[in-house]
mmCIF file of C-alpha atoms in Angstrom:
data_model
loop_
_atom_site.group_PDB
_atom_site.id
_atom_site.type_symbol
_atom_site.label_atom_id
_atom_site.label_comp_id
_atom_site.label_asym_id
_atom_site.label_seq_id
_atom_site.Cartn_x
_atom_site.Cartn_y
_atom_site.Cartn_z
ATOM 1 C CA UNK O 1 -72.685 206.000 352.603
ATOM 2 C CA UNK O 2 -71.762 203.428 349.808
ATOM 3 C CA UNK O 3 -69.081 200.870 351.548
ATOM 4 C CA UNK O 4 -65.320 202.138 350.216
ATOM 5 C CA UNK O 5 -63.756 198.767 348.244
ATOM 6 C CA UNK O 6 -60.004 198.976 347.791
ATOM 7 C CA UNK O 7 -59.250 199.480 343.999
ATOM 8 C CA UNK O 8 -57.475 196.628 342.309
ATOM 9 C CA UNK O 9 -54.077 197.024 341.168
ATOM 10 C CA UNK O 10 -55.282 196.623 337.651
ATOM 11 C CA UNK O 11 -57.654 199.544 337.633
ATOM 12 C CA UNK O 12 -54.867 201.617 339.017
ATOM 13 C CA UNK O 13 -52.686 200.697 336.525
ATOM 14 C CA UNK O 14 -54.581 201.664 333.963
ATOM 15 C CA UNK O 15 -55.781 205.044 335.636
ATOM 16 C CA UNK O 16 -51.927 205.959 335.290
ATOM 17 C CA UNK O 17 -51.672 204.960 331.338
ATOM 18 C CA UNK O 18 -55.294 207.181 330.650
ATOM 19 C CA UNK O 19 -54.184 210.091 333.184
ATOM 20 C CA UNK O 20 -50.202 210.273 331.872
ATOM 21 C CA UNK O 21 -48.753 212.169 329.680
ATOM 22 C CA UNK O 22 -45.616 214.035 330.058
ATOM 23 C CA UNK O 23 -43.936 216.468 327.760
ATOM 24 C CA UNK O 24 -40.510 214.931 326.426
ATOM 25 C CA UNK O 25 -37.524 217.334 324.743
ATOM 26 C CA UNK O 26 -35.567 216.428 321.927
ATOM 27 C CA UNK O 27 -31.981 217.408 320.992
ATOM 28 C CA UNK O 28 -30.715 218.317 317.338
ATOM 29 C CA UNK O 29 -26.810 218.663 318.042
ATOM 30 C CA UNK O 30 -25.655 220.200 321.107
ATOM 31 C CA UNK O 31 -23.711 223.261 320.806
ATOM 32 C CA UNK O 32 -24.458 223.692 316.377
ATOM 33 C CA UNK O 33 -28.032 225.641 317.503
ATOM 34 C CA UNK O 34 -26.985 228.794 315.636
ATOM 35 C CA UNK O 35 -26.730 226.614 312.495
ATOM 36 C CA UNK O 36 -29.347 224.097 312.606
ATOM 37 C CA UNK O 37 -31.201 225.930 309.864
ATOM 38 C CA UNK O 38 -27.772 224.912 307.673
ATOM 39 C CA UNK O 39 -28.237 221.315 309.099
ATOM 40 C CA UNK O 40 -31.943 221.249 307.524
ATOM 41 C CA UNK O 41 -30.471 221.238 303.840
ATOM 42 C CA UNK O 42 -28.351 217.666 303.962
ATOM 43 C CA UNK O 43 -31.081 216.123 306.127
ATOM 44 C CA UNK O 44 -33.896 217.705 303.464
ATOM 45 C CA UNK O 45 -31.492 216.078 300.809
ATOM 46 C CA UNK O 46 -31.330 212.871 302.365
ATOM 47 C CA UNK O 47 -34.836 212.495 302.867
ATOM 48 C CA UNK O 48 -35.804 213.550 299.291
ATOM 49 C CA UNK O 49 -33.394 211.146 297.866
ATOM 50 C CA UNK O 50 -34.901 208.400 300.479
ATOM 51 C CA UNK O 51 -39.107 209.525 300.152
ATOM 52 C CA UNK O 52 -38.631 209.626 295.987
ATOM 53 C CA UNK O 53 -36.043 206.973 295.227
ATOM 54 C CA UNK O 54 -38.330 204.357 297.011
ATOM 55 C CA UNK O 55 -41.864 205.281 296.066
ATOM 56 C CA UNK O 56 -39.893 206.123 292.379
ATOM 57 C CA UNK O 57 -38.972 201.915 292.743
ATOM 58 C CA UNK O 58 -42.417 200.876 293.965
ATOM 59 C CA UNK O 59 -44.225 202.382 291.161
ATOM 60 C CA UNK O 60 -42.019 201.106 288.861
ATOM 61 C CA UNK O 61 -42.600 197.182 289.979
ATOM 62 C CA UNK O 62 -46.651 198.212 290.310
ATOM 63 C CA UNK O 63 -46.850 199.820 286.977
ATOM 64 C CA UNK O 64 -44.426 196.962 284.979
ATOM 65 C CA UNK O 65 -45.623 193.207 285.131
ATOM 66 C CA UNK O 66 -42.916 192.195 283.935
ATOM 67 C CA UNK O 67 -41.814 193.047 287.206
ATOM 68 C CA UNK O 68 -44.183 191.009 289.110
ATOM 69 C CA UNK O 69 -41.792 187.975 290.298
ATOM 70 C CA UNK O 70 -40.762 186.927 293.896
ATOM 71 C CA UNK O 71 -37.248 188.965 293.446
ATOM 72 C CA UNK O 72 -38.662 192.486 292.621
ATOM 73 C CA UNK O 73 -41.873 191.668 295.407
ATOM 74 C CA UNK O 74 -38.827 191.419 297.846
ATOM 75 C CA UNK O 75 -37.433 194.389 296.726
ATOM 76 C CA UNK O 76 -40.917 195.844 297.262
ATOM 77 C CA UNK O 77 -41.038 195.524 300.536
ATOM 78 C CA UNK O 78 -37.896 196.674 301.530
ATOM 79 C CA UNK O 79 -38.358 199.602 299.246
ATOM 80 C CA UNK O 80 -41.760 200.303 301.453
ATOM 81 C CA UNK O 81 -39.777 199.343 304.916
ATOM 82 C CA UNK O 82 -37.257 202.133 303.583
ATOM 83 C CA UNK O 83 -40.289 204.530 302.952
ATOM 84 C CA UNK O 84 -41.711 203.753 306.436
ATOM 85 C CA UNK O 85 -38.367 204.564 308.134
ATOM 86 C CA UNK O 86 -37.839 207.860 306.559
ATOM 87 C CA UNK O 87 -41.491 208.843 306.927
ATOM 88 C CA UNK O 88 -41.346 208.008 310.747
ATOM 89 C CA UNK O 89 -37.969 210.539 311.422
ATOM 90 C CA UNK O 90 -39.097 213.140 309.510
ATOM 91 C CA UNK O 91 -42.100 215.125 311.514
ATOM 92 C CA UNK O 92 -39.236 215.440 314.210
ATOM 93 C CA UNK O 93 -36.433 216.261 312.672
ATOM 94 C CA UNK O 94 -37.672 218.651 310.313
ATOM 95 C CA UNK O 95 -39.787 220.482 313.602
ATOM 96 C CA UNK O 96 -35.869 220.730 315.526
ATOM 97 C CA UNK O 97 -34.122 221.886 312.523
ATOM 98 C CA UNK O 98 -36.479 224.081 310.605
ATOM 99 C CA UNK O 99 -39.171 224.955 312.966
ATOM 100 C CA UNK O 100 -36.798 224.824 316.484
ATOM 101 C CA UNK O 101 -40.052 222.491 317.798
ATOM 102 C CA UNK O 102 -38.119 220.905 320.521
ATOM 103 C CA UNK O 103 -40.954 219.172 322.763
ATOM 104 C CA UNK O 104 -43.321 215.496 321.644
ATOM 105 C CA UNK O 105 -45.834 214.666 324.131
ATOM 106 C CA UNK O 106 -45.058 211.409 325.588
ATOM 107 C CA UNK O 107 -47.978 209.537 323.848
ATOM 108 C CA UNK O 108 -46.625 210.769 320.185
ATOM 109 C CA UNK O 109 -43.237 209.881 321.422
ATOM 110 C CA UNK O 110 -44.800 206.476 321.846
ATOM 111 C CA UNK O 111 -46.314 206.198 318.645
ATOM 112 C CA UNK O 112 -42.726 207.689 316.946
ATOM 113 C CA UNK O 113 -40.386 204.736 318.489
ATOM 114 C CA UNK O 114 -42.946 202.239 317.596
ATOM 115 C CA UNK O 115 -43.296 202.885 314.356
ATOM 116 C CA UNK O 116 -38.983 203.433 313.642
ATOM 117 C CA UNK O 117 -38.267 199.732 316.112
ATOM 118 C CA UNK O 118 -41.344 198.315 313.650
ATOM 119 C CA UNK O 119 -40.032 199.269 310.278
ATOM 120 C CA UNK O 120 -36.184 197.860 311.547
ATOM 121 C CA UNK O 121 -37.601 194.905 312.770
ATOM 122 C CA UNK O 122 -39.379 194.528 308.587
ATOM 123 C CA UNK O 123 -36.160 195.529 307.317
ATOM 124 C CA UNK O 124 -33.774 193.392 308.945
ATOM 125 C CA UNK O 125 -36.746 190.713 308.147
ATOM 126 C CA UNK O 126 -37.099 191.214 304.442
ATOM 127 C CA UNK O 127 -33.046 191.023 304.402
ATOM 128 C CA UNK O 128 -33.148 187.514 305.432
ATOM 129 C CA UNK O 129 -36.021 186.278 303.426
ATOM 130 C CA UNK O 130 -33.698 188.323 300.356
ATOM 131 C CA UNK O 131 -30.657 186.366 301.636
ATOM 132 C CA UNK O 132 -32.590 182.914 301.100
ATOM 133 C CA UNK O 133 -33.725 184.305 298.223
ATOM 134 C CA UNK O 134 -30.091 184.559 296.718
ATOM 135 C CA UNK O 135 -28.763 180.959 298.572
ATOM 136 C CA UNK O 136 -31.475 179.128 296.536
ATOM 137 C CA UNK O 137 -31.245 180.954 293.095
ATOM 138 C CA UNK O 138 -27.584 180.151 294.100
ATOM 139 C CA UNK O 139 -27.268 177.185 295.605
ATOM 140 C CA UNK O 140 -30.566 175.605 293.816
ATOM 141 C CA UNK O 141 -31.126 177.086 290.220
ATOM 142 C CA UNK O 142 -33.133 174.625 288.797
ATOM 143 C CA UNK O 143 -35.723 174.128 292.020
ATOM 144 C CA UNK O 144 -35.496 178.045 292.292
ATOM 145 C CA UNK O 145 -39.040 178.781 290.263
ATOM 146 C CA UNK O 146 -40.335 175.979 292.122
ATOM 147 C CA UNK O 147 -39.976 176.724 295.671
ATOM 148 C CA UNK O 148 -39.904 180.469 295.371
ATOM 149 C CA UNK O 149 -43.695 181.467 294.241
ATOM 150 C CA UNK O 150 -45.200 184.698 294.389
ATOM 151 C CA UNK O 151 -47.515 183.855 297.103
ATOM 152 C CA UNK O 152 -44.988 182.151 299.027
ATOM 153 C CA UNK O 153 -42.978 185.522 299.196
ATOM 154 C CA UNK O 154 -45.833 187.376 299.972
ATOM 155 C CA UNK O 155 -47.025 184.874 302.390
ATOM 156 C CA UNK O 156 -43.649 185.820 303.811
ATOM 157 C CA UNK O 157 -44.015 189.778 303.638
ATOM 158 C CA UNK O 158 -47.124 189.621 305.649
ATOM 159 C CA UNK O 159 -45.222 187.203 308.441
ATOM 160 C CA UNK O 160 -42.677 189.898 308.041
ATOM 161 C CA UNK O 161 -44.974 192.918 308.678
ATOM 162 C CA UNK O 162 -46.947 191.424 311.736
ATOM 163 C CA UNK O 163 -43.341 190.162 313.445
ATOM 164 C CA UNK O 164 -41.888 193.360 314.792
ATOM 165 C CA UNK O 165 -45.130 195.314 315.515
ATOM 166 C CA UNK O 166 -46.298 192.323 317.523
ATOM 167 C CA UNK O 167 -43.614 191.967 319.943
ATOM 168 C CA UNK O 168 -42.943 195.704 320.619
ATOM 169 C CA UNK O 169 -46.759 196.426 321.755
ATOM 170 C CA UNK O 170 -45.766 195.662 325.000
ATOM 171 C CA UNK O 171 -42.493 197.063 325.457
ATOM 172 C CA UNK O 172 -44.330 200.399 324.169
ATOM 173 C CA UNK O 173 -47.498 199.937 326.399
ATOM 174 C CA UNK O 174 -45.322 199.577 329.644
ATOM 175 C CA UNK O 175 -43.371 202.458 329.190
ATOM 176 C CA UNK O 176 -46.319 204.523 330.228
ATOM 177 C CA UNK O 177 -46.660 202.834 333.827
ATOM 178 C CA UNK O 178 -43.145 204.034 334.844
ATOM 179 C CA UNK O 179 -42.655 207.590 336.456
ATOM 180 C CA UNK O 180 -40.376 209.945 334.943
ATOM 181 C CA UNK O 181 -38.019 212.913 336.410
ATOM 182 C CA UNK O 182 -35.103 214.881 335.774
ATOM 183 C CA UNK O 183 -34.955 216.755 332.669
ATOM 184 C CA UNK O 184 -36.793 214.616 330.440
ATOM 185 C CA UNK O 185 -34.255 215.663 327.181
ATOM 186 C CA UNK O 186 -33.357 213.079 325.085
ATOM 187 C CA UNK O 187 -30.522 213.182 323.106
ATOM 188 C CA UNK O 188 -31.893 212.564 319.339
ATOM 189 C CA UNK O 189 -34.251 214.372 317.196
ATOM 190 C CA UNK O 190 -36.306 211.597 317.365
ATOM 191 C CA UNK O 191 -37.268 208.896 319.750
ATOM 192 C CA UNK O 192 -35.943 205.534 320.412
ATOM 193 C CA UNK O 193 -37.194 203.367 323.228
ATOM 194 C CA UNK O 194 -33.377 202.851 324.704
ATOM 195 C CA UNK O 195 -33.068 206.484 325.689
ATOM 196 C CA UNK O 196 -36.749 206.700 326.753
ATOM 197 C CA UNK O 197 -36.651 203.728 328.833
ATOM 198 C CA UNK O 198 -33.186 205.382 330.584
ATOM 199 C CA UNK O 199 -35.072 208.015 332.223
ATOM 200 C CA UNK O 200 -37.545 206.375 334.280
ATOM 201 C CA UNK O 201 -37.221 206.634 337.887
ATOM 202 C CA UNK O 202 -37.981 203.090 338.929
ATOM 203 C CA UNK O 203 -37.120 199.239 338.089
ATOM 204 C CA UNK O 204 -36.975 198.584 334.432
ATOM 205 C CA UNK O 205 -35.697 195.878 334.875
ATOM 206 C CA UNK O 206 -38.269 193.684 332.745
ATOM 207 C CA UNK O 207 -38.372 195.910 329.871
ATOM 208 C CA UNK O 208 -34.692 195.761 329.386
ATOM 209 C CA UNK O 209 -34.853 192.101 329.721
ATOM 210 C CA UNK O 210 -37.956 191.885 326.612
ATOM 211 C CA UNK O 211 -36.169 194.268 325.134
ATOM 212 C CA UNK O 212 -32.949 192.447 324.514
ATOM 213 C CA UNK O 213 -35.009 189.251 324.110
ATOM 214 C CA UNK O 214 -36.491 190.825 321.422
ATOM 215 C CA UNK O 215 -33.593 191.989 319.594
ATOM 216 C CA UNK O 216 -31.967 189.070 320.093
ATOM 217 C CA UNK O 217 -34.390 186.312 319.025
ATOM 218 C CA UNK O 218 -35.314 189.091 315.695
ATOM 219 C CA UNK O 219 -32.807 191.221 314.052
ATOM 220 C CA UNK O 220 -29.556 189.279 315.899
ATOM 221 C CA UNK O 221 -31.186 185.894 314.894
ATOM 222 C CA UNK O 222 -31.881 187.297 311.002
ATOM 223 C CA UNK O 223 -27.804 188.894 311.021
ATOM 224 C CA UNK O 224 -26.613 185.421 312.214
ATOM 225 C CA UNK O 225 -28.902 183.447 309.725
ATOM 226 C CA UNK O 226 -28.102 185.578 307.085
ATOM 227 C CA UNK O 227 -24.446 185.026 307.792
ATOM 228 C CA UNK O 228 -25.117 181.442 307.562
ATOM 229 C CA UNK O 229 -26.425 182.042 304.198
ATOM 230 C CA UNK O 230 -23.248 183.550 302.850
ATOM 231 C CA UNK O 231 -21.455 180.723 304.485
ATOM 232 C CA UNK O 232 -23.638 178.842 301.898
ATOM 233 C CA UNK O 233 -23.300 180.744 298.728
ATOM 234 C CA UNK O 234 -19.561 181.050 299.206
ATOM 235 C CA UNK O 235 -19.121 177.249 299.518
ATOM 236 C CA UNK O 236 -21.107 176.584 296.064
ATOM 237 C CA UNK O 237 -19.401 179.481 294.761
ATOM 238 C CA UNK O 238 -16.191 178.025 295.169
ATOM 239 C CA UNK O 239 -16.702 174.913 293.916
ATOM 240 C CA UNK O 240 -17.868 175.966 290.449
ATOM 241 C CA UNK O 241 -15.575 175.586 287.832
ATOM 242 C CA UNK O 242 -13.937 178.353 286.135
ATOM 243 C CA UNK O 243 -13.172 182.051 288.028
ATOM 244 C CA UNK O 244 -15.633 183.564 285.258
ATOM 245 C CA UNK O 245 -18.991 181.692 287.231
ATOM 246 C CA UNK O 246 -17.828 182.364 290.161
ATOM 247 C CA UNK O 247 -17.328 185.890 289.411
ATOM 248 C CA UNK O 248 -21.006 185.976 287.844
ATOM 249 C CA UNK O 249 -22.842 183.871 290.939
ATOM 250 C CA UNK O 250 -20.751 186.147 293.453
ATOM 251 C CA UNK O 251 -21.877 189.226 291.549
ATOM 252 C CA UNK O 252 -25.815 188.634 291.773
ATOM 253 C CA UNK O 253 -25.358 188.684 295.322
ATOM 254 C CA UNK O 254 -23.625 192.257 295.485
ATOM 255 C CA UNK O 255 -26.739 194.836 296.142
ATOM 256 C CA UNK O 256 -27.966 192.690 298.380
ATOM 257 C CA UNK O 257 -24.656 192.276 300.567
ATOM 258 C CA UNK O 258 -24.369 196.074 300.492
ATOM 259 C CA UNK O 259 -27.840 196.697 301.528
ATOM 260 C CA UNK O 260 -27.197 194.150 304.636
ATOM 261 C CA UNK O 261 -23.941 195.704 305.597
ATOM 262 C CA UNK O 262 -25.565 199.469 305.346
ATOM 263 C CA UNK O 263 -28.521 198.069 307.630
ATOM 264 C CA UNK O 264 -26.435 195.992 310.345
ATOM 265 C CA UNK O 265 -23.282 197.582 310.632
ATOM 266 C CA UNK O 266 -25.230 200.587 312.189
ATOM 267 C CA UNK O 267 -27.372 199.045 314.074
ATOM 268 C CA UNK O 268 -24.966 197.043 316.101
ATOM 269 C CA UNK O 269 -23.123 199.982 316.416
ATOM 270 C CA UNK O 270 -25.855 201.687 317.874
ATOM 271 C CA UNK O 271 -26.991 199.006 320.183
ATOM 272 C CA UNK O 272 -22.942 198.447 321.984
ATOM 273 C CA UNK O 273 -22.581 202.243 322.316
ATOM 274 C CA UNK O 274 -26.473 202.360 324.109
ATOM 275 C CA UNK O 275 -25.676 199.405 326.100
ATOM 276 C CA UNK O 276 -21.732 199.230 327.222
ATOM 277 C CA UNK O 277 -21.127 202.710 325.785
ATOM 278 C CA UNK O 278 -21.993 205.460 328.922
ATOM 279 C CA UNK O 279 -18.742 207.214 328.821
ATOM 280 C CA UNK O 280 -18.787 207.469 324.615
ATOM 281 C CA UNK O 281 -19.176 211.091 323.825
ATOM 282 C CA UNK O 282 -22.683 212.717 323.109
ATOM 283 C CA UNK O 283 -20.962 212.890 318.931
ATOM 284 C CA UNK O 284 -20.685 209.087 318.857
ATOM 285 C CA UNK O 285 -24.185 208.623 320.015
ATOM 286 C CA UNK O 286 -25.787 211.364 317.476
ATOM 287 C CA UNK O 287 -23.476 209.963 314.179
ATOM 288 C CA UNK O 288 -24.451 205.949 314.641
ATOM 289 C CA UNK O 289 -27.858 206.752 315.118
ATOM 290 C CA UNK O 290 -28.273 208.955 312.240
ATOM 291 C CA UNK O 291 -26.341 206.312 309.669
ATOM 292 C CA UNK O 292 -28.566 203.894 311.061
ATOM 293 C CA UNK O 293 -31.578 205.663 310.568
ATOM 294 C CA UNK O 294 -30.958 207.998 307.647
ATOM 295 C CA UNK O 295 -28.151 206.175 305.268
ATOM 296 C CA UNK O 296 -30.028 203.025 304.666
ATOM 297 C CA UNK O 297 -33.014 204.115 303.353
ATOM 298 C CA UNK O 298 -31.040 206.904 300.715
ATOM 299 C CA UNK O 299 -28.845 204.415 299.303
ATOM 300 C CA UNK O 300 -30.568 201.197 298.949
ATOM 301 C CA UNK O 301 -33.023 202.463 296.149
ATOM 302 C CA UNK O 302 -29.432 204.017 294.557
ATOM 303 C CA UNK O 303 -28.020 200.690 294.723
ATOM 304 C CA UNK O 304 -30.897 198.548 293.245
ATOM 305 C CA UNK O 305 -30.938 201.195 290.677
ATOM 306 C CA UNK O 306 -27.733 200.550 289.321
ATOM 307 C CA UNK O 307 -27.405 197.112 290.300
ATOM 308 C CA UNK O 308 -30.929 195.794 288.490
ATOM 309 C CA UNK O 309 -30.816 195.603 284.843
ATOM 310 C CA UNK O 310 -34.692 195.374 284.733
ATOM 311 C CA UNK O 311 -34.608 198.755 286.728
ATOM 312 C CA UNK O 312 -31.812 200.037 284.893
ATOM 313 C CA UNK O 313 -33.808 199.681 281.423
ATOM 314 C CA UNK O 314 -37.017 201.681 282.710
ATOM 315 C CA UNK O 315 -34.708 204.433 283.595
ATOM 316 C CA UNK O 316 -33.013 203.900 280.527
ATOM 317 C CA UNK O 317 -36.532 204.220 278.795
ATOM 318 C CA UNK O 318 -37.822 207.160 280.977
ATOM 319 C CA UNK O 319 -34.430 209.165 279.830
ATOM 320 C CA UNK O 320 -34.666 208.212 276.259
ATOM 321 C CA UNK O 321 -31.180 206.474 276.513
ATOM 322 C CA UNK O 322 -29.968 203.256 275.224
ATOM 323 C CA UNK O 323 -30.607 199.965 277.277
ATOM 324 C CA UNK O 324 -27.615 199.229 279.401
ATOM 325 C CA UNK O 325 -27.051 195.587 280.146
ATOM 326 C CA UNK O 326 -26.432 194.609 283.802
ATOM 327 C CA UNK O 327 -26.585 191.159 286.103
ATOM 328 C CA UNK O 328 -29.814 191.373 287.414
ATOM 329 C CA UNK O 329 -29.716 192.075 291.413
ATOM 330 C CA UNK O 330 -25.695 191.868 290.766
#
């Protein structure tokens, strides 16, 4: 008989990722199930208004060169990260409330969190690079066209898009080597690696760790250095001369603050009532995460649309109307 050799932990390990694969539940909202199909109309609308207002912005900057500057490639991307986001939720949601498809394998569940914690990690991302986008066109008018270059920001969007993905592969990976029990429900209609990560049956102690790390040292870092460069703008704005240039500076800034406090507000939101909030009712859970997940990606193509006078005068043009003169990006 062939001599028996002890297997190595690291051949075990990976026997458990190849042989597991659980079957995970998802929750619409407890106690509405008779209405759900009512539900499915204001989520439909949301994700219309989310799918078509940003592809309807990204074909507008492909199709008009004129468009084709560092300030509408920014808005680019976070017109795409927007599309990404939506396009992640939706399989999910639309299975719970139109096609009462409760259950996600544990390897799509996988793929599902990855690809919603990748497209927030881009978004809070291109914010910041959009912030120091604003401080120097700000702060720096006349070196603006210098330092900001087209290849420079897209240089940037490809940092951007490698960031997140790269430090969640193994907070993803792991997940698998844990064992699971109980009921296996989790209490969104899509999943999220906070509530996943909560019903493993062992230590976890390292992926909450990573987990924070990340956050921390990526979308806390980007909130805190975008803060810092509002702290900037604010102190040239206030020492310009008359209340009229301040007023016009300030206003260039205004989509752009809105889109930042739609994105963060949320999301920090989210992460206290995940971390410190156990005793918050179910309701509080289910509302933050849907404004974080669903309202940023419906309004910010509303917002650049009315904000953007470039963007204003295609519509203008596509609806046979007059041109309407606005601050660009204010």
């Amino acid at each position: 008989m062939p001599a028996q050799y002890p297997l190595s932990p690291q051949f075990m390990l990976l026997s458990n990722i190849t042989q597991f694969s659980p079957m995970l539940y998802l929750t619409g909202f407890p106690g509405l199930e008779t209405i759900e199909h009512w539900i499915f109309i204001p989520f439909f609308l949301m994700y219309l208004v989310a799918i078509s207002g940003n592809c309807f912005i990204l074909i507008i900057i492909k199709t008009n060169h004129r468009l084709h500057t560092p300030m509408y490639y920014l808005l680019s991307f976070l017109a795409f990260t927007d599309l990404g986001l939506s396009v992640s939720t939706l399989p999910t949601t639309m299975g719970i409330f139109w096609f009462k498809s409760r259950d996600i394998y544990f390897s799509a569940c996988q793929i599902q969190m990855f690809c919603i914690h990748s497209f927030s990690f881009m978004e809070s991302s291109v914010l910041l690079i959009m912030s120091f986008d604003r401080c120097l066109a700000i702060c720096h008018p006349l070196r603006y066209s210098v330092i900001i270059t087209s290849q420079r920001v897209v240089r940037a969007g490809l940092a951007v898009i490698f960031r997140g993905p790269v430090a969640l592969v193994p907070l993803v990976v792991l997940l698998k080597t844990f064992p699971y029990c109980g009921p296996r429900v989790l209490s969104h209609s899509f999943c999220l690696h906070q509530e996943v990560i909560h019903l493993a049956c062992t230590d976890t102690s390292f992926n909450n760790l990573y987990g924070l790390a990340v956050v921390a040292f990526t979308m806390m870092l980007d909130l805190v250095l975008i803060a810092l460069s509002y702290g900037v703008i604010l102190h040239t704005v206030a020492r310009l001369a008359s209340q009229e240039e301040q007023l016009r500076a300030f206003q260039t800034c205004t989509s752009h603050l809105c889109a930042v406090l739609i994105f963060f507000v949320p999301m920090v939101g989210l992460s206290l009532v995940h971390r410190f909030g156990k005793h918050v009712p179910l309701a509080v859970h289910l509302l933050m995460a849907n404004v974080y997940l669903f309202v940023p990606p419906m309004l910010n193509p509303i917002i650049y649309s009315i904000k953007t006078k470039e963007i204003r005068h295609v519509i203008s043009k596509l609806l046979g109307l007059k041109k309407v003169s606005a601050e660009s990006w204010g």
